[in-house]
PDB file of C-alpha atoms in Angstrom:
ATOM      1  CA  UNK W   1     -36.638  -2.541  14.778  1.00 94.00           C
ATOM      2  CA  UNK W   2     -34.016  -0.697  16.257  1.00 97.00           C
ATOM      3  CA  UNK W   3     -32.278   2.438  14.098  1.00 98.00           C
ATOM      4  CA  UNK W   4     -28.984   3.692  14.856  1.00 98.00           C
ATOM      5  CA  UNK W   5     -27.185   6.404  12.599  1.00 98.00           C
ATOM      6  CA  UNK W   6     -23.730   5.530  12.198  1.00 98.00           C
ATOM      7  CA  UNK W   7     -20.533   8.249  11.953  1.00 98.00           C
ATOM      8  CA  UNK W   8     -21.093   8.607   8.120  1.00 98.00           C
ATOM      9  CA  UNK W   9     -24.115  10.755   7.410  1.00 97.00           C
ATOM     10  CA  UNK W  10     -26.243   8.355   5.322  1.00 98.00           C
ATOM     11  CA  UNK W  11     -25.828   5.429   6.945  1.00 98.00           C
ATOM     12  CA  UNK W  12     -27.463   3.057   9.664  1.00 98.00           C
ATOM     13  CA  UNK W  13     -27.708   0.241  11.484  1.00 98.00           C
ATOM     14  CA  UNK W  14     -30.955  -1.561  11.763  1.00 98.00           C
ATOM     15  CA  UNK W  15     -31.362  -4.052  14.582  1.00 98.00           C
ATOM     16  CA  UNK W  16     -34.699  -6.492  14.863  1.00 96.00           C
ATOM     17  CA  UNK W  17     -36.022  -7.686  17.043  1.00 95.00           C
ATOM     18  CA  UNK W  18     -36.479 -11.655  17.117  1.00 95.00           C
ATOM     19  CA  UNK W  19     -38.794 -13.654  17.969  1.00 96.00           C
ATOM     20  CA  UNK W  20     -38.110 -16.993  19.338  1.00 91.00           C
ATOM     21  CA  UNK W  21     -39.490 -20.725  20.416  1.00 93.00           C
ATOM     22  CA  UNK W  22     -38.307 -24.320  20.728  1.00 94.00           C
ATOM     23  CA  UNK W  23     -39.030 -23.953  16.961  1.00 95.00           C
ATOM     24  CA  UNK W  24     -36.567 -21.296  15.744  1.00 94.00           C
ATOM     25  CA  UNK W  25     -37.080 -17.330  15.156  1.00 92.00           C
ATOM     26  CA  UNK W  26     -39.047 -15.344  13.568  1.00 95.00           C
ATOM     27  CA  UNK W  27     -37.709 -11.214  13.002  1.00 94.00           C
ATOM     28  CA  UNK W  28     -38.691  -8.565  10.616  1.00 94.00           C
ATOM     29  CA  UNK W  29     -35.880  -8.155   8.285  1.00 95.00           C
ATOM     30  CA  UNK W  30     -36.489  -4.997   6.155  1.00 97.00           C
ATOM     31  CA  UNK W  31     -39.520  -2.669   6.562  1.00 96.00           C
ATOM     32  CA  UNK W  32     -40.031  -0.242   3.754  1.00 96.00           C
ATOM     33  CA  UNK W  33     -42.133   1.976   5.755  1.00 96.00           C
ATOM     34  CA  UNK W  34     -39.416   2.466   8.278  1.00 97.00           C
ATOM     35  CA  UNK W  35     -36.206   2.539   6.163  1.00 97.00           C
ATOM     36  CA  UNK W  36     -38.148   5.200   3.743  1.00 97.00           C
ATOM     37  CA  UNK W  37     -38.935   7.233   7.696  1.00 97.00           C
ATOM     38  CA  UNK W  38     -35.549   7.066   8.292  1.00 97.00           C
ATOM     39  CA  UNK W  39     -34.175   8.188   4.891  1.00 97.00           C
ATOM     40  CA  UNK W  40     -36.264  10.407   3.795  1.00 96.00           C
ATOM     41  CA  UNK W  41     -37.873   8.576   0.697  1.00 95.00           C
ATOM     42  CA  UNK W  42     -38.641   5.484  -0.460  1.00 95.00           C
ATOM     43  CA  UNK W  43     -35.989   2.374  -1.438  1.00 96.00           C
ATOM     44  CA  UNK W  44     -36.845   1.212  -4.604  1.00 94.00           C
ATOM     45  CA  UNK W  45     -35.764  -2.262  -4.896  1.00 97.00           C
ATOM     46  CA  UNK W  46     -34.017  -2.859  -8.065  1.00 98.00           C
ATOM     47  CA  UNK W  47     -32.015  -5.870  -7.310  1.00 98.00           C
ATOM     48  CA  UNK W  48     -31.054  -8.090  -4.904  1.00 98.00           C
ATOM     49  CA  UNK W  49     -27.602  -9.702  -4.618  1.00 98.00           C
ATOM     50  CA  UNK W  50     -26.054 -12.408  -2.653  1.00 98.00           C
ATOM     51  CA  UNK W  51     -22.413 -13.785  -1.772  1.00 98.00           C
ATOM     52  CA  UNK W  52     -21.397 -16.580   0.111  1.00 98.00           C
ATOM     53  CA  UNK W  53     -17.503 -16.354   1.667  1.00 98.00           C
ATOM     54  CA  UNK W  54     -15.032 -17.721   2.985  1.00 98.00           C
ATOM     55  CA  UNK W  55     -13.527 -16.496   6.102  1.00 98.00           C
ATOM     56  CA  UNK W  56     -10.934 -13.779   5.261  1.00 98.00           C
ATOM     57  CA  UNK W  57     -12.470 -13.043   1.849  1.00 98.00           C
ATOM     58  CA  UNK W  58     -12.704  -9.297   1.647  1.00 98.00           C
ATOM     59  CA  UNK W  59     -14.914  -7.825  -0.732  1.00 98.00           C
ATOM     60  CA  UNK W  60     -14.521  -4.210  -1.321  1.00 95.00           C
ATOM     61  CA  UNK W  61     -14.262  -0.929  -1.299  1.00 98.00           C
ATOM     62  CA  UNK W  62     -17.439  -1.299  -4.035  1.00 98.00           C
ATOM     63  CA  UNK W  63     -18.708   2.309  -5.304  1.00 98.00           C
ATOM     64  CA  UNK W  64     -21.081   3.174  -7.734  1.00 97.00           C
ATOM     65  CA  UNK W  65     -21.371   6.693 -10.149  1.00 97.00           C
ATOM     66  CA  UNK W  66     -23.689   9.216  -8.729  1.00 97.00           C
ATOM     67  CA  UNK W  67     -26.929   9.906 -10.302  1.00 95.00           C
ATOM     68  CA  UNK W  68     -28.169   7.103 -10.040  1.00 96.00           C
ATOM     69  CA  UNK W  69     -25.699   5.250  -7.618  1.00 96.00           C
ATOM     70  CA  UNK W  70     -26.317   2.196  -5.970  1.00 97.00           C
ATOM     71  CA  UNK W  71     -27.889   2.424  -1.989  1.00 98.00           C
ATOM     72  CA  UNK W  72     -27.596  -0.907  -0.497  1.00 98.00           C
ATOM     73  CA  UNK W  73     -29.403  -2.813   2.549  1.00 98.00           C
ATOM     74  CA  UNK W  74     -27.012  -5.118   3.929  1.00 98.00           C
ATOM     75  CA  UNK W  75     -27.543  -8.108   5.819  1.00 98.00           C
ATOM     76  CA  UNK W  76     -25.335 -12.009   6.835  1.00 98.00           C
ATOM     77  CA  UNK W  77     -28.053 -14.357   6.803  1.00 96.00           C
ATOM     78  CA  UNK W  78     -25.778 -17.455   7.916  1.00 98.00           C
ATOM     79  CA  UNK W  79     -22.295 -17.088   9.070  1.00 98.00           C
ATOM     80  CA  UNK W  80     -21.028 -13.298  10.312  1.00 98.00           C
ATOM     81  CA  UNK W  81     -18.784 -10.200   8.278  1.00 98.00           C
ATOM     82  CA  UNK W  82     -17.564  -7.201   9.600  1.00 98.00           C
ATOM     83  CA  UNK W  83     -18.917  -4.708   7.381  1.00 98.00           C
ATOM     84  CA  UNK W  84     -17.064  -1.582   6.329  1.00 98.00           C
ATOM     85  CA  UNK W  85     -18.528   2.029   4.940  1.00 98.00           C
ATOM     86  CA  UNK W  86     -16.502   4.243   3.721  1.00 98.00           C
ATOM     87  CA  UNK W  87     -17.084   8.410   2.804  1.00 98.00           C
ATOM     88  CA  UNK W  88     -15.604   8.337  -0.703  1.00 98.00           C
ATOM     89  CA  UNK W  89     -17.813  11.702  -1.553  1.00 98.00           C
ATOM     90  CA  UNK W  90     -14.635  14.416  -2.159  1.00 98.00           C
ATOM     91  CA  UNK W  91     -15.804  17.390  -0.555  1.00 98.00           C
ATOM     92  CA  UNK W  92     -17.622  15.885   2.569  1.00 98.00           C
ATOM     93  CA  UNK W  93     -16.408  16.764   6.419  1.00 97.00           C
ATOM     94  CA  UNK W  94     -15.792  13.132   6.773  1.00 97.00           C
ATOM     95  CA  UNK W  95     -14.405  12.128   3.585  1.00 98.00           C
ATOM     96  CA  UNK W  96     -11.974   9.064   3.583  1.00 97.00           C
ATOM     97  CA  UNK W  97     -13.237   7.580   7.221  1.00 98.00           C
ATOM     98  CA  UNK W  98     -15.221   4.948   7.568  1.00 98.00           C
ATOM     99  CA  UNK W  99     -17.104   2.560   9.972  1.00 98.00           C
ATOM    100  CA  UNK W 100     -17.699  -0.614  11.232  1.00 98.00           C
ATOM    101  CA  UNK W 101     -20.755  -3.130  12.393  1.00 98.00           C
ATOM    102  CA  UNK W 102     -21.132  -6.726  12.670  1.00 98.00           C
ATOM    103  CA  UNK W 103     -23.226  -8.425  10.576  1.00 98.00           C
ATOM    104  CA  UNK W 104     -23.930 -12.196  11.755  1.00 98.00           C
ATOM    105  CA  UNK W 105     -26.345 -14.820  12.457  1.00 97.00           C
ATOM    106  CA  UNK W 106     -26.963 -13.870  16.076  1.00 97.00           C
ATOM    107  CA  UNK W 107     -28.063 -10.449  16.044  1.00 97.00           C
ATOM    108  CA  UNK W 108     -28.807 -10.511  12.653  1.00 97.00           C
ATOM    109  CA  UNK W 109     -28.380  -6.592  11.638  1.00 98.00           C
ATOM    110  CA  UNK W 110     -28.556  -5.011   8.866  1.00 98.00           C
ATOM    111  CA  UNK W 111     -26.751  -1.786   7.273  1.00 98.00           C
ATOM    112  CA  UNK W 112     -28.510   1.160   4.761  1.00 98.00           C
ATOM    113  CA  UNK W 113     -25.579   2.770   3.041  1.00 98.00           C
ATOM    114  CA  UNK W 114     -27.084   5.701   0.815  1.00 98.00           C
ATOM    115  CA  UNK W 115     -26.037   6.586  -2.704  1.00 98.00           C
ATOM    116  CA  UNK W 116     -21.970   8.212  -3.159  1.00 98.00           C
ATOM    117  CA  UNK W 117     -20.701   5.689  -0.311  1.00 98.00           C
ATOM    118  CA  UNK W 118     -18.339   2.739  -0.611  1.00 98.00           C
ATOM    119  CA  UNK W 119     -19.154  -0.622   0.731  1.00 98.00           C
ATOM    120  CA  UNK W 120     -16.697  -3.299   1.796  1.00 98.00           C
ATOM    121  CA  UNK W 121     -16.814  -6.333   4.373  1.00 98.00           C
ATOM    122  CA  UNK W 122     -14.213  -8.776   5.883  1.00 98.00           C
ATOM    123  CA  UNK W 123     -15.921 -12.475   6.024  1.00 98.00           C
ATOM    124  CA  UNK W 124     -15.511 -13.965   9.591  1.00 98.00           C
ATOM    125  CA  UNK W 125     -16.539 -17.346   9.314  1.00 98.00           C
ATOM    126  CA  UNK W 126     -16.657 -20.035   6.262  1.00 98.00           C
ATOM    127  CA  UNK W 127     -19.607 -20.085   4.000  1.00 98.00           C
ATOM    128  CA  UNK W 128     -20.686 -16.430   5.392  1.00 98.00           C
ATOM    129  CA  UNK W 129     -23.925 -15.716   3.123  1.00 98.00           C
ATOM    130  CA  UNK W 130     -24.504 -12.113   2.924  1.00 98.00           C
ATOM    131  CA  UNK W 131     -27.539 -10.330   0.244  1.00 98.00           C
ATOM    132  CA  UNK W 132     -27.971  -6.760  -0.506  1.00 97.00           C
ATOM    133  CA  UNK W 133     -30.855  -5.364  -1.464  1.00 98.00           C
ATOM    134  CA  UNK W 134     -30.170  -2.631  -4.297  1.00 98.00           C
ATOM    135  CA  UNK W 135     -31.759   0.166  -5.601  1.00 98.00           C
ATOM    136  CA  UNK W 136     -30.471  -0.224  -9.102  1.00 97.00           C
ATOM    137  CA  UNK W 137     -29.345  -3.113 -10.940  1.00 96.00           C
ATOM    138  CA  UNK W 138     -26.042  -3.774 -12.048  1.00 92.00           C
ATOM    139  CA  UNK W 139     -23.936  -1.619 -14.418  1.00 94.00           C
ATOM    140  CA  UNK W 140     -20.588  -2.603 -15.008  1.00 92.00           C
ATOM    141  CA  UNK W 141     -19.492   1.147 -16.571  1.00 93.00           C
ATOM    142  CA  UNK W 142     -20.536   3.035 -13.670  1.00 95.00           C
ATOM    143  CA  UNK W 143     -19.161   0.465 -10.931  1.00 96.00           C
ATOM    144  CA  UNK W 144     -16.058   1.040  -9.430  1.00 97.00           C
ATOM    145  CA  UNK W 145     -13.614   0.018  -6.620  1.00 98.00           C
ATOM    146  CA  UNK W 146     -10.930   0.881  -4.033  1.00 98.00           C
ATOM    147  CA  UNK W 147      -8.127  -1.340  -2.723  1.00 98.00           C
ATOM    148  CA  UNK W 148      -9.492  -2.310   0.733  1.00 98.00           C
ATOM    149  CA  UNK W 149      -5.760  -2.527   2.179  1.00 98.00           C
ATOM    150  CA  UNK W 150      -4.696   0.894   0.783  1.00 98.00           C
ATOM    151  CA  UNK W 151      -2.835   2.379   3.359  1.00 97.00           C
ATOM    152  CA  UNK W 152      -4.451   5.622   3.271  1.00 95.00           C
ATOM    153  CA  UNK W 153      -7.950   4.082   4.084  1.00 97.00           C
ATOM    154  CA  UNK W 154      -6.134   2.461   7.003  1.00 97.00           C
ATOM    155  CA  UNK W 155      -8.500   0.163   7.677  1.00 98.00           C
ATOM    156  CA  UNK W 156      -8.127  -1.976  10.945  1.00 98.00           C
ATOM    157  CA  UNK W 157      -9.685  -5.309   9.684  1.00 98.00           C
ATOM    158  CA  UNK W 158     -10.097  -7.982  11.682  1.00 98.00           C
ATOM    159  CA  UNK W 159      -7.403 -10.413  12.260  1.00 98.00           C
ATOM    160  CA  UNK W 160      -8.921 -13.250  13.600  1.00 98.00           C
ATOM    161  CA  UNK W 161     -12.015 -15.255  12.466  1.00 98.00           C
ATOM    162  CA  UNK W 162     -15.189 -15.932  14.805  1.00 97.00           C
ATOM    163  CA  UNK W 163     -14.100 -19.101  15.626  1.00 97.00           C
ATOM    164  CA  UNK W 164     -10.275 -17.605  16.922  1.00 97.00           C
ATOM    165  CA  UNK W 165      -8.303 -19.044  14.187  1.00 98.00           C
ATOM    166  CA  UNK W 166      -5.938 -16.351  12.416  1.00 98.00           C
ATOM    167  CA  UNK W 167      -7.468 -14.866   8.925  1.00 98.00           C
ATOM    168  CA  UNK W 168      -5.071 -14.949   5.718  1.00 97.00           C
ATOM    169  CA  UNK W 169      -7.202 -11.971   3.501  1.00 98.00           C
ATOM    170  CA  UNK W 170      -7.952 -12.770  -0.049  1.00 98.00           C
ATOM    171  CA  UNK W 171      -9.125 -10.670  -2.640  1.00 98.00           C
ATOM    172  CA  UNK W 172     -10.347 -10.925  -6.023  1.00 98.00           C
ATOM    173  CA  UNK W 173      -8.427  -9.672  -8.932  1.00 97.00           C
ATOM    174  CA  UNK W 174     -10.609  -6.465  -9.620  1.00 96.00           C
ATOM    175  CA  UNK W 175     -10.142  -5.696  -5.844  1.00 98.00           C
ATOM    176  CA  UNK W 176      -6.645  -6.178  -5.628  1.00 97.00           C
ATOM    177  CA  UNK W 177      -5.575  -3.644  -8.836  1.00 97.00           C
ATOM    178  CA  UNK W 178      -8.180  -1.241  -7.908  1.00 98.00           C
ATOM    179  CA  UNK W 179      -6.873   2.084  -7.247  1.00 98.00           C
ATOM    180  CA  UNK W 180      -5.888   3.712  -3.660  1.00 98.00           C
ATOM    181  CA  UNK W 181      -8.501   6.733  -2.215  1.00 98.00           C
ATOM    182  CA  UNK W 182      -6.385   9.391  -3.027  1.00 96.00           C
ATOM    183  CA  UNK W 183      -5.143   7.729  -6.908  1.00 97.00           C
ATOM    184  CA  UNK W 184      -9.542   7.458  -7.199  1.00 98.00           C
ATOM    185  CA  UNK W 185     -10.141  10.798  -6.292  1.00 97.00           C
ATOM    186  CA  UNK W 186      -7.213  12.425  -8.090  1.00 97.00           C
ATOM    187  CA  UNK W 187      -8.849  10.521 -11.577  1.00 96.00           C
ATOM    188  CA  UNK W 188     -12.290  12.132 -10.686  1.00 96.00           C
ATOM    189  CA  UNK W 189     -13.724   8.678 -10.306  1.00 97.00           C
ATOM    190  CA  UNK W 190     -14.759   9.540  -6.721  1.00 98.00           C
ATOM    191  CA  UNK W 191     -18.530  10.906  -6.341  1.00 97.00           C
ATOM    192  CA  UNK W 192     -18.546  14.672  -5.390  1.00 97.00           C
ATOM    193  CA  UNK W 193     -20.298  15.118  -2.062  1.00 98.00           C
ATOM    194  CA  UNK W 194     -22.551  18.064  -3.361  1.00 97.00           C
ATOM    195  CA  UNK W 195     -23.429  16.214  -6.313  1.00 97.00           C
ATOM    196  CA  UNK W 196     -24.737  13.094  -4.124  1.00 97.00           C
ATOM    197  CA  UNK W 197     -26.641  15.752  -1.727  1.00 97.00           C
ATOM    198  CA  UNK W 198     -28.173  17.310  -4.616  1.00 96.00           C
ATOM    199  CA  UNK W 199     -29.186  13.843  -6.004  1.00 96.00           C
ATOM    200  CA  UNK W 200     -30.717  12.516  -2.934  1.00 96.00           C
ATOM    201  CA  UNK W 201     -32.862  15.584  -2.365  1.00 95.00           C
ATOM    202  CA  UNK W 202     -34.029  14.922  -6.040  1.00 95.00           C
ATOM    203  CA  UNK W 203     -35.502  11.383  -4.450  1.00 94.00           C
ATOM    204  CA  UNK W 204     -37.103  13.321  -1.888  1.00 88.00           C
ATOM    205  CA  UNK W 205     -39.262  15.480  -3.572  1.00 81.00           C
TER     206      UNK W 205
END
């Protein structure tokens, strides 16, 4: 499996590599032993999620409150997203960017994002089927959101689906009222980025 750090400190791409026949494939999906190398401790698994889209569904910006937070292992089983982390943590040297990797049926990659960073993704194709592995379960106090158009996020999301036809967005209710980055981190809702450090050295020792 192939690692590759991404902008945001705490967060990777993981590429495998497949293995194929007149048959079908076979690839290594997740190895514990590697992602716990890479992070610098192991990834409980707490819960594991899954969402099936249509294309121009955008799910997002999804945060959780740090300790415990919520690190996530991302991956589009059928169908393909572009996937979206964002530095929410106020107080980091990249707070408010983000970045960007495909997640589809061809390559089939996966993204870690670690505790203290916001997850979003932009469905490219109808019936996309993404999962998430999770480190905690759901907790609907301590879950939170940003509006994935707010301006100040800027984020360029794609405009046209995998198959070329144009993509009209649509969000869920929760999505669309949630707050802008700036409105979030004026309320304190936004993880502090020396908190979240301070946390994830606690899982290393």
């Amino acid at each position: 499996m192939k690692v590759r750090p991404l902008t945001i400190d705490g967060a990777w791409e993981l590429t495998p590599v497949q293995h194929g026949d007149a048959r079908g494939l076979f690839a290594e999906a997740f190895k514990g032993d590697l992602l716990a190398e890479v992070i610098g401790h192991r990834f409980d698994l707490a819960q594991v999620n899954l969402s099936v889209s249509a294309a121009g569904v955008l799910r997002g910006v999804h945060f959780a409150d740090v300790p415990p937070g919520q690190a996530k292992y991302v991956t589009c089983a059928s169908g393909a997203i572009l996937d979206v982390i964002v530095d929410i943590r106020v107080g980091s040297p990249t707070f408010g960017t983000y970045d960007t990797v495909l997640l589809d049926d061809v390559d089939r990659r996966a993204v870690y994002l670690s505790e203290g960073l916001g997850h979003a993704f932009c469905a490219l194709a109808d019936n996309s089927t993404v999962t998430y592995l999770c480190s905690t379960g759901y907790n609907p106090s301590g879950e939170h959101g940003i509006n994935p158009l707010d301006p100040d996020l800027a984020i360029d999301w794609p405009t046209t689906a995998r198959d070329g036809t144009p993509l009209e967005y649509e969000l869920s209710e929760k999505d669309t009222a949630a707050p802008g980055l700036h409105e979030a981190a004026a309320s304190g809702l936004l993880p502090r980025h020396d908190d979240v450090t301070a946390y994830l050295r606690s899982l290393a020792d």
